[in-house]
Amino acid sequence: MSYSQRVYSELNTDDAEAISVYLDTRLKLIWEFYPWPDLVRVEKRYYRPLYDAALTYDAGYEVYYPTEEKYYQALKQTQGNAPTALTHWAEAKQTYSPSDWVTGTAYAVGDTVEYPPDGLYYACHTAHTAGANLASNWGQLVEFDKYVAWAQTGENEISDVLNVWNTNPRADIKAKQQNFYQSENGVQVINGPNIVHVEYRQKVPSLLHSAWTSGVDYKTADVVRFDPSGADFDLYKASSDHEASALNKPLESGAAWTLIQLPRDFRSFLAHGAAADLLLADEREQLGGVQNSLGDQALRELLDKLERQEKQTKQLNVITR
């Protein structure tokens, strides 16, 4: 607070809220400014969940089956039937080119057709002789959409995608970059392998918070400060919906809170930047400009430390054949 010529104990509620907003804005700026090593992850990802024999799958659900290293889609509700069982599953493909449905033809399990009345594809899961219409012996085939969802159960949430690889580039010098684009579903991989490694920046945390209060209902991703009062505190994000009590406060073991941690090297930029914003809001332009300059200098020094001193500049991946 000394940068903005304020005393913490003398801050009012509006000042505290403003500082929180300024810090949040500055954090987003520096977080996305550069692929900081602290914030970048490379993780192995599948396009769909792994098959689990204990789960019940509805028709149309897609899974990855490690035994065969392929993706499959359920033709009807199924539980405990391996994806290789054509009576319940079909291999998920990006394109299909079956023959047209022919009335009166005897179809076996595993046969596929294109049904002219609706132009859709179907796989036979129960052998029969075809009538004039599709019966309950068929399950619809949907063209497989190769994407890694932004949020996958049990995985870290993906924010900014930097690259997609066929293997882990941190362990394999011959890892190849894959063509991809981003959609509302996630990271779309064009004609890529069945398993990819996604290089991405972690999601920027929110610094907008309230004081933790016992008895309050908190929702997932709510942010609180703890201790609730005083100049020294940490920020925590709720990992699930819950009602706060003395038994589940942030410091308790197993509590539904995750400590928000920031790279320590960001400290100088954030402090000077937030001070500049506060001074400018007070119409103290000259002092605010000085703090802005100091924040820019802190950022330059951090980049210099990484790229020149620590030689962390990313090299192009060149493969010799």
mmCIF file of C-alpha atoms in Angstrom, residues 17-196:
data_model
loop_
_atom_site.group_PDB
_atom_site.id
_atom_site.type_symbol
_atom_site.label_atom_id
_atom_site.label_comp_id
_atom_site.label_asym_id
_atom_site.label_seq_id
_atom_site.Cartn_x
_atom_site.Cartn_y
_atom_site.Cartn_z
ATOM 1 C CA GLU A 17 -12.973 -3.380 -3.324
ATOM 2 C CA ALA A 18 -11.247 -1.086 -5.814
ATOM 3 C CA ILE A 19 -7.832 -2.538 -4.993
ATOM 4 C CA SER A 20 -9.237 -6.039 -5.493
ATOM 5 C CA VAL A 21 -10.509 -5.048 -8.954
ATOM 6 C CA TYR A 22 -7.214 -3.379 -9.895
ATOM 7 C CA LEU A 23 -5.180 -6.407 -8.827
ATOM 8 C CA ASP A 24 -7.527 -8.731 -10.692
ATOM 9 C CA THR A 25 -7.191 -6.677 -13.888
ATOM 10 C CA ARG A 26 -3.406 -6.450 -13.615
ATOM 11 C CA LEU A 27 -3.118 -10.170 -12.925
ATOM 12 C CA LYS A 28 -5.052 -11.008 -16.087
ATOM 13 C CA LEU A 29 -2.762 -8.700 -18.066
ATOM 14 C CA ILE A 30 0.529 -10.237 -16.927
ATOM 15 C CA TRP A 31 -0.884 -13.784 -16.844
ATOM 16 C CA GLU A 32 -1.699 -13.680 -20.562
ATOM 17 C CA PHE A 33 1.251 -11.498 -21.608
ATOM 18 C CA TYR A 34 3.737 -14.344 -22.012
ATOM 19 C CA PRO A 35 3.824 -18.160 -21.730
ATOM 20 C CA TRP A 36 5.375 -18.064 -18.274
ATOM 21 C CA PRO A 37 6.915 -21.464 -17.385
ATOM 22 C CA ASP A 38 5.125 -21.465 -14.013
ATOM 23 C CA LEU A 39 1.751 -21.327 -15.749
ATOM 24 C CA VAL A 40 2.188 -23.644 -18.747
ATOM 25 C CA ARG A 41 1.285 -27.320 -18.584
ATOM 26 C CA VAL A 42 1.651 -30.176 -21.052
ATOM 27 C CA GLU A 43 -0.844 -32.955 -20.391
ATOM 28 C CA LYS A 44 -1.864 -36.161 -22.090
ATOM 29 C CA ARG A 45 -5.504 -35.984 -23.109
ATOM 30 C CA TYR A 46 -8.157 -38.196 -24.700
ATOM 31 C CA TYR A 47 -11.078 -36.948 -26.768
ATOM 32 C CA ARG A 48 -13.533 -38.918 -24.669
ATOM 33 C CA PRO A 49 -13.592 -40.581 -21.217
ATOM 34 C CA LEU A 50 -11.932 -43.958 -20.744
ATOM 35 C CA TYR A 51 -14.282 -46.931 -20.832
ATOM 36 C CA ASP A 52 -15.404 -48.080 -17.381
ATOM 37 C CA ALA A 53 -17.085 -51.496 -17.150
ATOM 38 C CA ALA A 54 -18.926 -50.430 -13.989
ATOM 39 C CA LEU A 55 -20.792 -47.581 -15.681
ATOM 40 C CA THR A 56 -24.056 -47.681 -17.600
ATOM 41 C CA TYR A 57 -23.838 -45.981 -20.987
ATOM 42 C CA ASP A 58 -26.790 -44.638 -22.944
ATOM 43 C CA ALA A 59 -27.049 -44.907 -26.721
ATOM 44 C CA GLY A 60 -24.731 -42.443 -28.433
ATOM 45 C CA TYR A 61 -22.205 -42.181 -25.589
ATOM 46 C CA GLU A 62 -18.588 -42.259 -26.783
ATOM 47 C CA VAL A 63 -15.599 -43.756 -24.941
ATOM 48 C CA TYR A 64 -11.940 -44.566 -25.455
ATOM 49 C CA TYR A 65 -11.011 -48.235 -25.037
ATOM 50 C CA PRO A 66 -7.281 -48.541 -24.206
ATOM 51 C CA THR A 67 -7.158 -52.272 -24.992
ATOM 52 C CA GLU A 68 -7.874 -51.573 -28.663
ATOM 53 C CA GLU A 69 -6.587 -47.968 -28.672
ATOM 54 C CA LYS A 70 -9.809 -46.881 -30.377
ATOM 55 C CA TYR A 71 -12.946 -44.864 -29.704
ATOM 56 C CA TYR A 72 -16.384 -46.478 -29.639
ATOM 57 C CA GLN A 73 -19.988 -45.312 -29.406
ATOM 58 C CA ALA A 74 -22.831 -47.135 -27.685
ATOM 59 C CA LEU A 75 -25.621 -48.334 -29.991
ATOM 60 C CA LYS A 76 -28.024 -48.884 -27.111
ATOM 61 C CA GLN A 77 -27.956 -48.700 -23.335
ATOM 62 C CA THR A 78 -25.221 -50.993 -22.067
ATOM 63 C CA GLN A 79 -23.306 -51.902 -18.928
ATOM 64 C CA GLY A 80 -20.442 -54.366 -18.568
ATOM 65 C CA ASN A 81 -20.210 -55.138 -22.293
ATOM 66 C CA ALA A 82 -16.758 -54.402 -23.699
ATOM 67 C CA PRO A 83 -16.697 -51.876 -26.568
ATOM 68 C CA THR A 84 -15.593 -54.620 -28.942
ATOM 69 C CA ALA A 85 -19.024 -56.259 -28.511
ATOM 70 C CA LEU A 86 -20.836 -55.394 -31.749
ATOM 71 C CA THR A 87 -24.119 -56.228 -30.043
ATOM 72 C CA HIS A 88 -23.755 -53.014 -28.021
ATOM 73 C CA TRP A 89 -21.034 -50.863 -29.559
ATOM 74 C CA ALA A 90 -19.583 -49.665 -32.855
ATOM 75 C CA GLU A 91 -16.213 -48.110 -33.568
ATOM 76 C CA ALA A 92 -16.476 -44.324 -33.671
ATOM 77 C CA LYS A 93 -15.170 -42.948 -36.969
ATOM 78 C CA GLN A 94 -14.889 -39.475 -38.435
ATOM 79 C CA THR A 95 -16.516 -40.609 -41.684
ATOM 80 C CA TYR A 96 -18.715 -43.514 -42.774
ATOM 81 C CA SER A 97 -19.443 -44.830 -46.265
ATOM 82 C CA PRO A 98 -21.859 -47.775 -45.961
ATOM 83 C CA SER A 99 -24.273 -49.038 -48.603
ATOM 84 C CA ASP A 100 -27.897 -47.918 -48.658
ATOM 85 C CA TRP A 101 -30.513 -49.790 -46.652
ATOM 86 C CA VAL A 102 -32.330 -52.391 -48.796
ATOM 87 C CA THR A 103 -35.751 -53.652 -47.769
ATOM 88 C CA GLY A 104 -35.894 -57.438 -47.419
ATOM 89 C CA THR A 105 -32.155 -57.870 -46.927
ATOM 90 C CA ALA A 106 -30.862 -60.043 -44.097
ATOM 91 C CA TYR A 107 -28.489 -58.004 -41.946
ATOM 92 C CA ALA A 108 -25.982 -59.418 -39.460
ATOM 93 C CA VAL A 109 -24.677 -57.877 -36.264
ATOM 94 C CA GLY A 110 -22.029 -55.306 -37.156
ATOM 95 C CA ASP A 111 -23.453 -54.417 -40.575
ATOM 96 C CA THR A 112 -23.785 -50.711 -41.318
ATOM 97 C CA VAL A 113 -26.136 -48.873 -43.669
ATOM 98 C CA GLU A 114 -27.163 -45.419 -44.761
ATOM 99 C CA TYR A 115 -30.918 -45.029 -44.329
ATOM 100 C CA PRO A 116 -32.270 -43.031 -47.339
ATOM 101 C CA PRO A 117 -35.368 -41.565 -45.619
ATOM 102 C CA ASP A 118 -33.224 -39.528 -43.177
ATOM 103 C CA GLY A 119 -29.719 -39.776 -44.693
ATOM 104 C CA LEU A 120 -28.254 -40.996 -41.399
ATOM 105 C CA TYR A 121 -25.955 -43.935 -40.695
ATOM 106 C CA TYR A 122 -26.855 -46.960 -38.585
ATOM 107 C CA ALA A 123 -25.149 -50.096 -37.253
ATOM 108 C CA CYS A 124 -26.958 -53.389 -36.690
ATOM 109 C CA HIS A 125 -26.730 -54.662 -33.105
ATOM 110 C CA THR A 126 -29.355 -57.429 -33.485
ATOM 111 C CA ALA A 127 -29.427 -59.658 -36.584
ATOM 112 C CA HIS A 128 -32.656 -59.583 -38.598
ATOM 113 C CA THR A 129 -34.238 -59.369 -42.033
ATOM 114 C CA ALA A 130 -34.934 -55.764 -42.925
ATOM 115 C CA GLY A 131 -38.492 -54.610 -43.236
ATOM 116 C CA ALA A 132 -39.696 -51.410 -44.839
ATOM 117 C CA ASN A 133 -38.504 -49.309 -41.885
ATOM 118 C CA LEU A 134 -35.742 -49.323 -39.304
ATOM 119 C CA ALA A 135 -36.644 -51.431 -36.300
ATOM 120 C CA SER A 136 -35.129 -51.412 -32.806
ATOM 121 C CA ASN A 137 -32.315 -53.633 -34.098
ATOM 122 C CA TRP A 138 -30.197 -50.670 -35.137
ATOM 123 C CA GLY A 139 -28.269 -47.892 -33.420
ATOM 124 C CA GLN A 140 -27.433 -44.568 -35.023
ATOM 125 C CA LEU A 141 -23.815 -43.851 -35.956
ATOM 126 C CA VAL A 142 -22.600 -40.305 -35.376
ATOM 127 C CA GLU A 143 -19.491 -38.972 -37.084
ATOM 128 C CA PHE A 144 -16.760 -38.746 -34.455
ATOM 129 C CA ASP A 145 -15.750 -35.197 -33.553
ATOM 130 C CA LYS A 146 -12.113 -35.137 -32.420
ATOM 131 C CA TYR A 147 -11.895 -32.527 -29.709
ATOM 132 C CA VAL A 148 -10.484 -32.251 -26.208
ATOM 133 C CA ALA A 149 -13.159 -30.606 -24.056
ATOM 134 C CA TRP A 150 -12.217 -27.463 -22.156
ATOM 135 C CA ALA A 151 -13.251 -29.151 -18.915
ATOM 136 C CA GLN A 152 -12.864 -32.917 -18.483
ATOM 137 C CA THR A 153 -13.746 -34.870 -15.361
ATOM 138 C CA GLY A 154 -10.661 -35.446 -13.237
ATOM 139 C CA GLU A 155 -8.475 -33.151 -15.355
ATOM 140 C CA ASN A 156 -7.273 -29.576 -15.026
ATOM 141 C CA GLU A 157 -9.361 -27.022 -16.882
ATOM 142 C CA ILE A 158 -7.743 -25.824 -20.113
ATOM 143 C CA SER A 159 -7.428 -22.086 -20.717
ATOM 144 C CA ASP A 160 -5.312 -20.670 -23.570
ATOM 145 C CA VAL A 161 -4.041 -23.406 -25.898
ATOM 146 C CA LEU A 162 -0.441 -22.892 -27.002
ATOM 147 C CA ASN A 163 0.138 -26.110 -28.919
ATOM 148 C CA VAL A 164 -1.023 -29.671 -29.485
ATOM 149 C CA TRP A 165 1.473 -32.519 -29.894
ATOM 150 C CA ASN A 166 1.371 -36.210 -30.808
ATOM 151 C CA THR A 167 3.679 -37.066 -27.880
ATOM 152 C CA ASN A 168 5.041 -35.213 -24.867
ATOM 153 C CA PRO A 169 7.454 -32.552 -26.228
ATOM 154 C CA ARG A 170 9.151 -32.349 -22.834
ATOM 155 C CA ALA A 171 10.199 -35.984 -23.100
ATOM 156 C CA ASP A 172 10.375 -36.580 -26.861
ATOM 157 C CA ILE A 173 12.519 -34.306 -29.035
ATOM 158 C CA LYS A 174 10.751 -35.703 -32.107
ATOM 159 C CA ALA A 175 7.280 -34.733 -30.913
ATOM 160 C CA LYS A 176 5.245 -33.291 -33.784
ATOM 161 C CA GLN A 177 2.886 -30.352 -33.638
ATOM 162 C CA GLN A 178 -0.700 -31.119 -34.650
ATOM 163 C CA ASN A 179 -3.130 -28.938 -36.572
ATOM 164 C CA PHE A 180 -5.855 -27.657 -34.279
ATOM 165 C CA TYR A 181 -8.362 -24.886 -33.766
ATOM 166 C CA GLN A 182 -10.564 -23.828 -30.889
ATOM 167 C CA SER A 183 -14.347 -24.168 -30.804
ATOM 168 C CA GLU A 184 -17.170 -23.934 -28.293
ATOM 169 C CA ASN A 185 -16.537 -27.623 -27.507
ATOM 170 C CA GLY A 186 -12.813 -27.430 -26.870
ATOM 171 C CA VAL A 187 -9.580 -28.044 -28.767
ATOM 172 C CA GLN A 188 -10.439 -29.485 -32.186
ATOM 173 C CA VAL A 189 -7.621 -31.672 -33.556
ATOM 174 C CA ILE A 190 -7.623 -32.075 -37.330
ATOM 175 C CA ASN A 191 -6.753 -35.610 -38.465
ATOM 176 C CA GLY A 192 -4.690 -36.081 -35.328
ATOM 177 C CA PRO A 193 -3.740 -39.236 -33.407
ATOM 178 C CA ASN A 194 -6.141 -40.853 -30.957
ATOM 179 C CA ILE A 195 -4.189 -39.485 -27.989
ATOM 180 C CA VAL A 196 -2.651 -36.011 -27.876
#
